[in-house]
mmCIF file of C-alpha atoms in Angstrom:
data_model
loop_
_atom_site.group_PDB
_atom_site.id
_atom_site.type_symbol
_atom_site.label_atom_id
_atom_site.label_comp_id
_atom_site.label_asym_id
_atom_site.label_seq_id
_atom_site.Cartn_x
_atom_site.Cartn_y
_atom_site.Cartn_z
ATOM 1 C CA UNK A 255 -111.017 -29.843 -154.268
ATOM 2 C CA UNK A 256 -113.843 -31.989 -155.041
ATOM 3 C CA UNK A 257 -115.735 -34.513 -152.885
ATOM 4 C CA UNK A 258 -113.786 -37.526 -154.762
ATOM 5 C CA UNK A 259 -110.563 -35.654 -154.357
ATOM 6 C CA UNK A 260 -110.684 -36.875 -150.606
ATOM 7 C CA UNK A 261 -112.523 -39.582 -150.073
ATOM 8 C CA UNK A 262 -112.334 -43.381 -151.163
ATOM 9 C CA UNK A 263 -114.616 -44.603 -153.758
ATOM 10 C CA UNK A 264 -115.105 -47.295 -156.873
ATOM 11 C CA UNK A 265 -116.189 -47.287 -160.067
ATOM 12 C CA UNK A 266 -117.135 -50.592 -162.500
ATOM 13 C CA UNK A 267 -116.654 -50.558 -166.478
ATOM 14 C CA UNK A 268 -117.716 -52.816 -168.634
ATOM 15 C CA UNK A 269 -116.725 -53.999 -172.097
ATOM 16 C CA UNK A 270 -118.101 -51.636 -173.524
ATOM 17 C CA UNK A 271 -116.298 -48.640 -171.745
ATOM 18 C CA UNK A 272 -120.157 -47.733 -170.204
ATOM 19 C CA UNK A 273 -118.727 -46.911 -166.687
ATOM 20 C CA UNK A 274 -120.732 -46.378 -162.941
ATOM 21 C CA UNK A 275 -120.209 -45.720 -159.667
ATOM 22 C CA UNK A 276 -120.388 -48.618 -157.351
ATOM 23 C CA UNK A 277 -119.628 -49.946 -153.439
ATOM 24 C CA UNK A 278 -115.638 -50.565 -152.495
ATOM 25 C CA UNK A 279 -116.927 -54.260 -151.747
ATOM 26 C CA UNK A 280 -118.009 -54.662 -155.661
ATOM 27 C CA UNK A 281 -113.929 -54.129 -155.913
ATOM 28 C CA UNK A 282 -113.573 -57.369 -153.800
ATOM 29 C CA UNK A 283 -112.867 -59.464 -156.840
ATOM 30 C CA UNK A 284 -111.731 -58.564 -160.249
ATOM 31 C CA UNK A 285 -114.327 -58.302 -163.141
ATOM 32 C CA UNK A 286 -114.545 -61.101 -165.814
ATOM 33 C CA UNK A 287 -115.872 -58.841 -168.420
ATOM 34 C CA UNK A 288 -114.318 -54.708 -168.076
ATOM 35 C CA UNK A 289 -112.659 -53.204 -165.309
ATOM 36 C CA UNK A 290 -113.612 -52.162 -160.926
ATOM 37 C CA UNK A 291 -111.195 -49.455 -159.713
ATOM 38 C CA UNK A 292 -111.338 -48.791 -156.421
ATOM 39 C CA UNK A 293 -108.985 -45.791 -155.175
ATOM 40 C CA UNK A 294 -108.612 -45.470 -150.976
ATOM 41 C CA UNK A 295 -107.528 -42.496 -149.353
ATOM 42 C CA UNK A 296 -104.937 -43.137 -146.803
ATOM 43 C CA UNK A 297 -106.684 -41.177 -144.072
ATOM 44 C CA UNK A 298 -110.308 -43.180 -144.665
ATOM 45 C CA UNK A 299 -110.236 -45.702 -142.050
ATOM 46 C CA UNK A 300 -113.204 -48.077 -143.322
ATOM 47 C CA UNK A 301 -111.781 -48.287 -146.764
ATOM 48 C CA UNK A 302 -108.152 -49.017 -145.471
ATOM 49 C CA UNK A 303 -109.821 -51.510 -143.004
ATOM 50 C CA UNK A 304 -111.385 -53.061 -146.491
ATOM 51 C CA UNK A 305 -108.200 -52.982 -147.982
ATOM 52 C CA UNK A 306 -106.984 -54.982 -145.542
ATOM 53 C CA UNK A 307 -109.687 -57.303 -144.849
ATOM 54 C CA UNK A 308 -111.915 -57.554 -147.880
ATOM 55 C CA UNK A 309 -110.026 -56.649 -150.798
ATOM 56 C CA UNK A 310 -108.446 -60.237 -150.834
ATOM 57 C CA UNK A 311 -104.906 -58.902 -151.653
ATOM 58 C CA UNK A 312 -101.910 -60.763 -149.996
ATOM 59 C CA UNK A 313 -100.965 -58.934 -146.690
ATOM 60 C CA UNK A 314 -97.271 -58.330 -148.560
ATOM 61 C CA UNK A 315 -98.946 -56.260 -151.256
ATOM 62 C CA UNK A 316 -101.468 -54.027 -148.850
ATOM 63 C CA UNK A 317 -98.283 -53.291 -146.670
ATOM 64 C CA UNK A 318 -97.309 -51.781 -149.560
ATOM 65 C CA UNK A 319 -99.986 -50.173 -150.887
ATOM 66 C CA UNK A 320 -99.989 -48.359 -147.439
ATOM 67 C CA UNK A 321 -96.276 -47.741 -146.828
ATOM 68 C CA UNK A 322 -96.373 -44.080 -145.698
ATOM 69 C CA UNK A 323 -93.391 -43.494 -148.284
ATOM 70 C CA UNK A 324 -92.599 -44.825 -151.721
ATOM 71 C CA UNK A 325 -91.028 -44.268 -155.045
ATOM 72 C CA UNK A 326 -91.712 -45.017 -158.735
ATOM 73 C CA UNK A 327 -91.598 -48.952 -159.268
ATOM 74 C CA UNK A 328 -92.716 -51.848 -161.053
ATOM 75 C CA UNK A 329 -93.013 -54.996 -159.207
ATOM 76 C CA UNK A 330 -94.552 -58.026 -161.223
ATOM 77 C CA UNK A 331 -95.996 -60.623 -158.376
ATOM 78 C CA UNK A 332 -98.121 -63.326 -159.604
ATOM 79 C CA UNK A 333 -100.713 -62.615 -161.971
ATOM 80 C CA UNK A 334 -101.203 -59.185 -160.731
ATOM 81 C CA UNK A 335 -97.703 -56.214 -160.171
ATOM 82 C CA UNK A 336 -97.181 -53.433 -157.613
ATOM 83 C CA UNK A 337 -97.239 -50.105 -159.505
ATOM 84 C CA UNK A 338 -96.072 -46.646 -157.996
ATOM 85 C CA UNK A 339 -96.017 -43.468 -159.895
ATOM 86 C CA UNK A 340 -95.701 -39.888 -159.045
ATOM 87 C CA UNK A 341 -96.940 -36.584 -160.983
ATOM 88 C CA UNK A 342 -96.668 -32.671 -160.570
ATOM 89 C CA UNK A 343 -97.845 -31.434 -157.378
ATOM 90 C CA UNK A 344 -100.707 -29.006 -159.172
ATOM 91 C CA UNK A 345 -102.745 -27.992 -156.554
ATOM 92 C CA UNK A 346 -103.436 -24.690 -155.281
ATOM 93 C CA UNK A 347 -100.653 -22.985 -153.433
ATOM 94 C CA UNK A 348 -98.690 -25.838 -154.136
ATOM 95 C CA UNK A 349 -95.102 -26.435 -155.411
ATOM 96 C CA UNK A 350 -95.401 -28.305 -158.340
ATOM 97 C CA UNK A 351 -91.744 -29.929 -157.309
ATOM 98 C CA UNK A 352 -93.480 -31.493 -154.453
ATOM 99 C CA UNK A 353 -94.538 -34.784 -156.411
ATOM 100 C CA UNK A 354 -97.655 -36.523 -155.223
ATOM 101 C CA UNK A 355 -97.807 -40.500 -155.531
ATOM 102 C CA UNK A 356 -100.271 -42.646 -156.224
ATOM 103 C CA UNK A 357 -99.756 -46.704 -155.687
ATOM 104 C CA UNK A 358 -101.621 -49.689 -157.584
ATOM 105 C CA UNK A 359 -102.308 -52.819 -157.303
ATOM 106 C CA UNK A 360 -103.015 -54.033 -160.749
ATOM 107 C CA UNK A 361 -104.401 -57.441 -162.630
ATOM 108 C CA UNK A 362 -106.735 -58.783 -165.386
ATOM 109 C CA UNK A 363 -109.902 -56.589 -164.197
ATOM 110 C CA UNK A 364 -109.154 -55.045 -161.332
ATOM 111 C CA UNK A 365 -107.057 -51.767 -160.245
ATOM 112 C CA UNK A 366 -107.005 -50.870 -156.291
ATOM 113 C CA UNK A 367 -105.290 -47.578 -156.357
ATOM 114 C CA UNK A 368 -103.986 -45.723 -153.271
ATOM 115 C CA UNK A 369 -103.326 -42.000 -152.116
ATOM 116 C CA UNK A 370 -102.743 -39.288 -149.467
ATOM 117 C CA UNK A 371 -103.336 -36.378 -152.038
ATOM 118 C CA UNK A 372 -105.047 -35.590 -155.157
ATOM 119 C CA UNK A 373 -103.687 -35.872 -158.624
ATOM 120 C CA UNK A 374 -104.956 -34.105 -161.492
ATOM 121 C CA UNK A 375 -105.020 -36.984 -163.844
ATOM 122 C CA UNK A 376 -106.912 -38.991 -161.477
ATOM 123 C CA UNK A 377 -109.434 -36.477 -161.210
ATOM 124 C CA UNK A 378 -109.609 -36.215 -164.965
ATOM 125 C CA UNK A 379 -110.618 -40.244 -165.296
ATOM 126 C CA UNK A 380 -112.717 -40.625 -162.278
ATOM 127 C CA UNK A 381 -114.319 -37.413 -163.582
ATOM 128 C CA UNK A 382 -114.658 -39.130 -166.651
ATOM 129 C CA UNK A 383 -116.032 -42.282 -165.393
ATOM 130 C CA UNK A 384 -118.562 -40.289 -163.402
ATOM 131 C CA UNK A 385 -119.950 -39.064 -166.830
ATOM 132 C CA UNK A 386 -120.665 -42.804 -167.753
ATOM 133 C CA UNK A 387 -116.885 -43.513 -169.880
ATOM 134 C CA UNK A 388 -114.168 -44.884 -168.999
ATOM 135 C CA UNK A 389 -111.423 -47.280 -169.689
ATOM 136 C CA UNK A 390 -112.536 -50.972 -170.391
ATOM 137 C CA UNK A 391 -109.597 -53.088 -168.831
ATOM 138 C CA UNK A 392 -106.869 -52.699 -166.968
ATOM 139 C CA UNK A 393 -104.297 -51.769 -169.650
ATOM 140 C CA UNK A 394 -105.897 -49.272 -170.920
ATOM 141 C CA UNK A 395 -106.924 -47.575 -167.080
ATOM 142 C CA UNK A 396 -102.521 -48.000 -166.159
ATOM 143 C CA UNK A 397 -101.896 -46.278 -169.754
ATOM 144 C CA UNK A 398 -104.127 -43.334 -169.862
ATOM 145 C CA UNK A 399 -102.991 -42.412 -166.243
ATOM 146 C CA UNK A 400 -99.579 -42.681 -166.455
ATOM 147 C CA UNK A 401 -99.804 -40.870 -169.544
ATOM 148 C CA UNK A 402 -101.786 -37.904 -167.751
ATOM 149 C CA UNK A 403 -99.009 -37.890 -165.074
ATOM 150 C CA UNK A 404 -96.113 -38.045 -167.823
ATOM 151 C CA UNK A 405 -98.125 -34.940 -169.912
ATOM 152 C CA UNK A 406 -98.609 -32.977 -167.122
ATOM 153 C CA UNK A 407 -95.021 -32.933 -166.419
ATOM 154 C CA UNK A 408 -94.437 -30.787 -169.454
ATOM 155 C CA UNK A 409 -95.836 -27.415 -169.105
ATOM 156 C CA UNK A 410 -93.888 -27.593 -165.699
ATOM 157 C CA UNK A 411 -90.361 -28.211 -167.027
ATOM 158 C CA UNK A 412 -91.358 -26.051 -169.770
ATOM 159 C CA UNK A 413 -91.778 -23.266 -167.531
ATOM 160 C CA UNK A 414 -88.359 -23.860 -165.797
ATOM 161 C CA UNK A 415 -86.594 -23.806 -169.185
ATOM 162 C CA UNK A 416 -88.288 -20.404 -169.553
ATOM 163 C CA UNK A 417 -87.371 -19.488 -166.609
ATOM 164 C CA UNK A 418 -83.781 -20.178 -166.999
ATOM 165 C CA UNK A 419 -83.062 -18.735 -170.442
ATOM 166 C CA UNK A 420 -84.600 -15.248 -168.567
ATOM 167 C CA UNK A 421 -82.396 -15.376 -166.534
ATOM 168 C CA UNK A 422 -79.600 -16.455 -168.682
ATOM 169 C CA UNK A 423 -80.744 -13.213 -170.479
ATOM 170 C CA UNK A 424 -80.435 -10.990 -167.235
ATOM 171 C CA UNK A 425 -76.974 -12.322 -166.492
ATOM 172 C CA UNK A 426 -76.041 -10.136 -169.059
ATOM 173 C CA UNK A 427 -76.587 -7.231 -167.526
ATOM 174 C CA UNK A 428 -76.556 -7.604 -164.317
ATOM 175 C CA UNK A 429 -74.783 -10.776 -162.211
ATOM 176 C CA UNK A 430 -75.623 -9.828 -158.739
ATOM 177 C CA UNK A 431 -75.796 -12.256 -155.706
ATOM 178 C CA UNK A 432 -79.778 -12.415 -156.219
ATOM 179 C CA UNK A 433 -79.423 -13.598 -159.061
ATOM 180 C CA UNK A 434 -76.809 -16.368 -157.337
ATOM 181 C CA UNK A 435 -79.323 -17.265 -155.063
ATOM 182 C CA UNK A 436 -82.660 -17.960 -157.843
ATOM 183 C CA UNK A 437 -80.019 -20.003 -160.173
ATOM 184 C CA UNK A 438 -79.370 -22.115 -157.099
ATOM 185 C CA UNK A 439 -83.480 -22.443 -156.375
ATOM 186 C CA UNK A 440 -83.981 -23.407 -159.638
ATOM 187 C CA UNK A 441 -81.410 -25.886 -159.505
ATOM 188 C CA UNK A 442 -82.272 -27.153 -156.541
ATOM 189 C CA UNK A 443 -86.002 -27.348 -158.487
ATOM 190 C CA UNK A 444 -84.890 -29.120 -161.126
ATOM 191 C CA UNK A 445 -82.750 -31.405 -158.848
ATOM 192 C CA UNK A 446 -85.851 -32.239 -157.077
ATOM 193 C CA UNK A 447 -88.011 -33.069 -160.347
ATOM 194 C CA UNK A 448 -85.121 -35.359 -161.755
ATOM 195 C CA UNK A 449 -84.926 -37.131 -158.551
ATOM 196 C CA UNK A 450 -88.744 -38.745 -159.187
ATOM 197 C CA UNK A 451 -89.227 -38.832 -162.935
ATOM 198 C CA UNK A 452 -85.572 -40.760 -163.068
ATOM 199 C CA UNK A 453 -87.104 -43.975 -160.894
ATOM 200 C CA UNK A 454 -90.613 -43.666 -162.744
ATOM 201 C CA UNK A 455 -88.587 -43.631 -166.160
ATOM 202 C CA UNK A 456 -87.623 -47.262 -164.988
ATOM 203 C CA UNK A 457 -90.591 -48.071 -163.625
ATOM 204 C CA UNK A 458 -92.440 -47.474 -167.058
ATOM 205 C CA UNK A 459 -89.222 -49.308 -168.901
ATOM 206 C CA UNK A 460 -89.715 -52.551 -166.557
ATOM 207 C CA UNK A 461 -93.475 -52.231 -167.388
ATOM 208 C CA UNK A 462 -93.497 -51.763 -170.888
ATOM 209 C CA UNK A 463 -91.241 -54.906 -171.161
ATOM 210 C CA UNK A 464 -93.263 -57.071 -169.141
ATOM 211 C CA UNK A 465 -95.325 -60.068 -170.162
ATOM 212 C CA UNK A 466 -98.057 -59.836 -167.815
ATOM 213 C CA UNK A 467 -101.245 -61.171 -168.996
ATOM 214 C CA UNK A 468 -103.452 -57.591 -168.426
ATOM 215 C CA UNK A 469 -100.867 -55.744 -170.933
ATOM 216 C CA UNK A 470 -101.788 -56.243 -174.909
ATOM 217 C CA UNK A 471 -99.283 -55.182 -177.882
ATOM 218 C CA UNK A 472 -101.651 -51.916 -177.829
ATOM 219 C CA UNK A 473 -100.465 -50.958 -174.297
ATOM 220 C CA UNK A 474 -96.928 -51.497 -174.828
ATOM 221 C CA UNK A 475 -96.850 -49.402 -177.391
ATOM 222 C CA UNK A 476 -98.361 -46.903 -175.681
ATOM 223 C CA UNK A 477 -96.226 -47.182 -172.944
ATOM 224 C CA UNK A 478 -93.621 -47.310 -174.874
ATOM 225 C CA UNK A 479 -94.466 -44.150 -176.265
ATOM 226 C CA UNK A 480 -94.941 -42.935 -172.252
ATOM 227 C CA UNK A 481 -90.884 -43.817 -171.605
ATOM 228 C CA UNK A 482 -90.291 -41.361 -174.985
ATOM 229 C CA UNK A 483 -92.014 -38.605 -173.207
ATOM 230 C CA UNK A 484 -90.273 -38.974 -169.930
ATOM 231 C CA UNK A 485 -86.862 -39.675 -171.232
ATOM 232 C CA UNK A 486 -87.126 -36.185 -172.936
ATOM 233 C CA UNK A 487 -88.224 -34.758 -169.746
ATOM 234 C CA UNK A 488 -84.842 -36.197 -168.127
ATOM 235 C CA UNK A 489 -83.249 -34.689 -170.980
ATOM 236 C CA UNK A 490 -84.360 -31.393 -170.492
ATOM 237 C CA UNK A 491 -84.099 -30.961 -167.002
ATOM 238 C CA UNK A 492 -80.220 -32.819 -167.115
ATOM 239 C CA UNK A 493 -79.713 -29.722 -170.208
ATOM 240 C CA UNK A 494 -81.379 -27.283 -167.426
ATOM 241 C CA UNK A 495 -79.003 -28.396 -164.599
ATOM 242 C CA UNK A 496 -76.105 -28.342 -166.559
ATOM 243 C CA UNK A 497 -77.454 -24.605 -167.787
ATOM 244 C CA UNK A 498 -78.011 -23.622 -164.835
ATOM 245 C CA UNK A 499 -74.494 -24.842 -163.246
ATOM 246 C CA UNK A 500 -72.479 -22.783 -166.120
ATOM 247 C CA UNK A 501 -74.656 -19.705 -165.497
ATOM 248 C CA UNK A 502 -73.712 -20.065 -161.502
ATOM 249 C CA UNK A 503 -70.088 -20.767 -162.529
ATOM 250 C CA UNK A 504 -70.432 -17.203 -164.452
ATOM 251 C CA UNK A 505 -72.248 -15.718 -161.980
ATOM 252 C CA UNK A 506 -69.314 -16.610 -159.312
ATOM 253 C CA UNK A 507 -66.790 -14.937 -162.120
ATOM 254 C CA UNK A 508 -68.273 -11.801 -162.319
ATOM 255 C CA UNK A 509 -68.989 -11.277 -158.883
ATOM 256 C CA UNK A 510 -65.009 -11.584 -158.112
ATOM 257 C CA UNK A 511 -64.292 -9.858 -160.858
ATOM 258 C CA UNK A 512 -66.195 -7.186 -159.426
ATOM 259 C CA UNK A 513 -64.404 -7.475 -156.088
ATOM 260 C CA UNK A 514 -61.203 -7.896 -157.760
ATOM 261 C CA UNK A 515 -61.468 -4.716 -159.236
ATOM 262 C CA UNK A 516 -62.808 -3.026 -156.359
ATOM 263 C CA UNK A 517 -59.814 -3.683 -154.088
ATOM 264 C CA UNK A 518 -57.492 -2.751 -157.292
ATOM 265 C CA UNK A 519 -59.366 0.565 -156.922
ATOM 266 C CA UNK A 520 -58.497 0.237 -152.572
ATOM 267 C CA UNK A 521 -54.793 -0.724 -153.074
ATOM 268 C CA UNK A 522 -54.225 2.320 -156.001
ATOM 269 C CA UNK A 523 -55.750 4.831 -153.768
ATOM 270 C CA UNK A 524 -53.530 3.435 -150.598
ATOM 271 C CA UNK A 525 -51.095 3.603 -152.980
ATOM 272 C CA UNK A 526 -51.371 7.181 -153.803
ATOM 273 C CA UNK A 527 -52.528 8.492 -150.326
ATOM 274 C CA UNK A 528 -50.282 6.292 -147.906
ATOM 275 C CA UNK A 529 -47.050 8.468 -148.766
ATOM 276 C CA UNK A 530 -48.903 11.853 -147.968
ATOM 277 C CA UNK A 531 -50.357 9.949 -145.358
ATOM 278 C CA UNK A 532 -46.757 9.869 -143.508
ATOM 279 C CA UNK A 533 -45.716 13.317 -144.185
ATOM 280 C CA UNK A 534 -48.655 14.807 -142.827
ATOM 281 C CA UNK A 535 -48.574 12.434 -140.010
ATOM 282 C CA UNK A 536 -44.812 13.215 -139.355
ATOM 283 C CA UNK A 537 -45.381 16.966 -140.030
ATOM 284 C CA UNK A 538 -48.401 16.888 -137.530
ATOM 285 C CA UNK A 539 -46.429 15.699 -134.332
ATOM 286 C CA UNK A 540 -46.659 17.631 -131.559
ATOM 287 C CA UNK A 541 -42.841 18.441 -130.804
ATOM 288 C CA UNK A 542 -40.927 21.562 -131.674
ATOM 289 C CA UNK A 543 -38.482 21.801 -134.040
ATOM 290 C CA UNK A 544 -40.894 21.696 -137.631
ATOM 291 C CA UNK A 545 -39.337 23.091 -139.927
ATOM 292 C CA UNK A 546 -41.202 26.486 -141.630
ATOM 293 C CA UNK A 547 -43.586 26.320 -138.268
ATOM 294 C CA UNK A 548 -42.907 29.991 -137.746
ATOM 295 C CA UNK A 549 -43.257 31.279 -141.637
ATOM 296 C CA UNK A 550 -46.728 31.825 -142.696
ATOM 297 C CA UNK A 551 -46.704 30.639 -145.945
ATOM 298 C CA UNK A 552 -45.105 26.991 -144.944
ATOM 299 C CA UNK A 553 -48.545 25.195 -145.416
ATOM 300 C CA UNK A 554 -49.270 26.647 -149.081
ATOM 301 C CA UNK A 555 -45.912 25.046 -149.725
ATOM 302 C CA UNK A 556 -46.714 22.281 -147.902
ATOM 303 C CA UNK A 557 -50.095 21.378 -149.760
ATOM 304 C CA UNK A 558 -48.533 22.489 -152.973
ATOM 305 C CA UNK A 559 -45.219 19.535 -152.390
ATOM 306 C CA UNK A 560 -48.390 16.971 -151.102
ATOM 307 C CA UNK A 561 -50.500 17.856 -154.787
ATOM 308 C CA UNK A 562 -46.845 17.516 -156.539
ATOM 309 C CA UNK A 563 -45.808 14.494 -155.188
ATOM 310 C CA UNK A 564 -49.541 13.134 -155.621
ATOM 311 C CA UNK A 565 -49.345 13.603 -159.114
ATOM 312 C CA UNK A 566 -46.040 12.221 -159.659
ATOM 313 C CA UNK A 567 -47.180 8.950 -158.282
ATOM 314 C CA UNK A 568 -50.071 9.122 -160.541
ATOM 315 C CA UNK A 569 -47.826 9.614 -163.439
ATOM 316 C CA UNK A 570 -45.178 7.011 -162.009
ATOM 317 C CA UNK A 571 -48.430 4.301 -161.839
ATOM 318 C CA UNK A 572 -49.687 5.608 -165.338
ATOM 319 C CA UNK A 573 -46.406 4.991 -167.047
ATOM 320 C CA UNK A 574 -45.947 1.719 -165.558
ATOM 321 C CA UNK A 575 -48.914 0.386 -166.972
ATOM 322 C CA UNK A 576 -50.698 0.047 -163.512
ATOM 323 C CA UNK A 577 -53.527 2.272 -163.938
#
């Protein structure tokens, strides 16, 4: 994690796209000419005290730039909108499920961005502003990181899909209740994605349709061509749930089957041994009066009538179809 990944800071860009690093109160007022981005971190007192204080945004909109949870949304106020969007959780020892947000506040020169925890994409541009580039207005800043959140989506419901045609492969072979218990983690995975990228679908939708006076025909389209990429990401992962729901549904069937057959095994052999059972039992009571207890050749006869009869109730089951 690098310095900028937790602490506030501000960068100005002109028309040019020549970009620079510069104070939080530069962000104070929006540029006439380029672009100031300022981006707070939730935990940096000083800058949230700023936001509240000298970033001249209505109270309304910093109560919502702080809220301690939010979803994807558009919300056009004024000149200026509320923007929340959410990508894949890629840091280290992180689940990539766990979706991190990021909240704007955006007009004609100005973007005032807030977060708890890094992104990747907003690494990548302040990373890129730090080298001296950077985008020139505020269209073009909303754009490029909503299409960094949207492409680094991919690779992780790529992986899932992967993941769920191996298993679909292992099913095959072997439908045990492990293999119960990953199809319903990667459901519940997939569940989890679909539940953010459904809301920031909208968002973008609402956004790409709006007439506010920082978005150009150039940024619609692009956005437009954002809401393509994350309406075949809800595709996917609604294909991958329903997948993944069949392959459960098969899973369950093969497991009883398995049991099924198991206590058709139980009830033949109870079958078979439950008769012997009862003349051993009755010929094993301690009371006089058995018949051939004096002879010494009564239990050869014995065990011989026991393997007779056991084979006669195989051959009874056999010809009646039940074995």
């Amino acid at each position: 994690m690098t310095e900028q990944d937790s602490k506030s800071f501000a960068f100005a860009v002109d028309a040019g796209g020549q970009a620079g690093p510069v104070e939080l109160s530069s962000a104070s007022a929006p540029r006439a000419d380029g672009l100031v981005w300022a981006h707070i971190h939730l935990r940096d007192e000083a800058a949230l005290d700023w936001l509240a204080k000298g970033s001249g945004l209505d109270p309304i909109v910093v109560e919502a730039l702080s809220a301690p949870e939010t979803r994807p949304r558009f919300t056009r106020m004024g000149e200026g909108a509320i923007i929340n969007l959410r990508g894949v959780n890629l840091n280290p020892d992180a689940s990539p499920e766990d979706m991190i947000s990021i909240r704007m506040w955006v007009e004609k020169g100005r973007v005032i961005s807030v977060y708890l925890r890094p992104l990747q994409a907003v690494r990548s541009l302040a990373d890129r502003m730090s080298g001296g580039q950077g985008p020139k207005d505020a269209a073009r800043f909303v754009t490029e990181l909503a299409d960094g959140l949207v492409e680094r989506t991919q690779p992780i419901v790529a992986g899932l899909n992967d993941l769920l045609n191996s298993y679909e492969e292992q099913i095959i072979d072997n439908a045990d209740r492990e293999m119960r218990t990953r199809l319903a983690k990667l459901r519940q995975r997939v569940l989890r994605l679909k539940r953010f990228i459904a809301p920031q679908r909208e968002a973008l939708m609402s956004l790409s349709r709006d007439d506010a006076p920082w978005l150009d025909k150039r940024a619609r389209t692009k956005f437009q061509d954002i809401l393509d990429d994350a309406t075949r990401h809800m595709e996917e992962l609604d294909t991958m749930r329903d997948r993944a729901s069949v392959l459960q549904d098969e899973v369950e069937s093969r497991l009883a089957d398995i049991l099924n057959r198991n206590l058709y095994v139980l009830a033949i052999v109870s079958v078979i041994f439950l008769p012997l059972g009862f003349v051993t039992g009755l010929l094993g009571i301690n009371v006089g009066g058995i018949p051939g207890s004096e002879y010494s050749g009564s239990f050869a006869i014995v065990v011989g009538l026991l393997l007779l009869g056991a084979v006669a109730e195989y051959a009874f089951l056999k010809w009646k179809g039940w074995l």
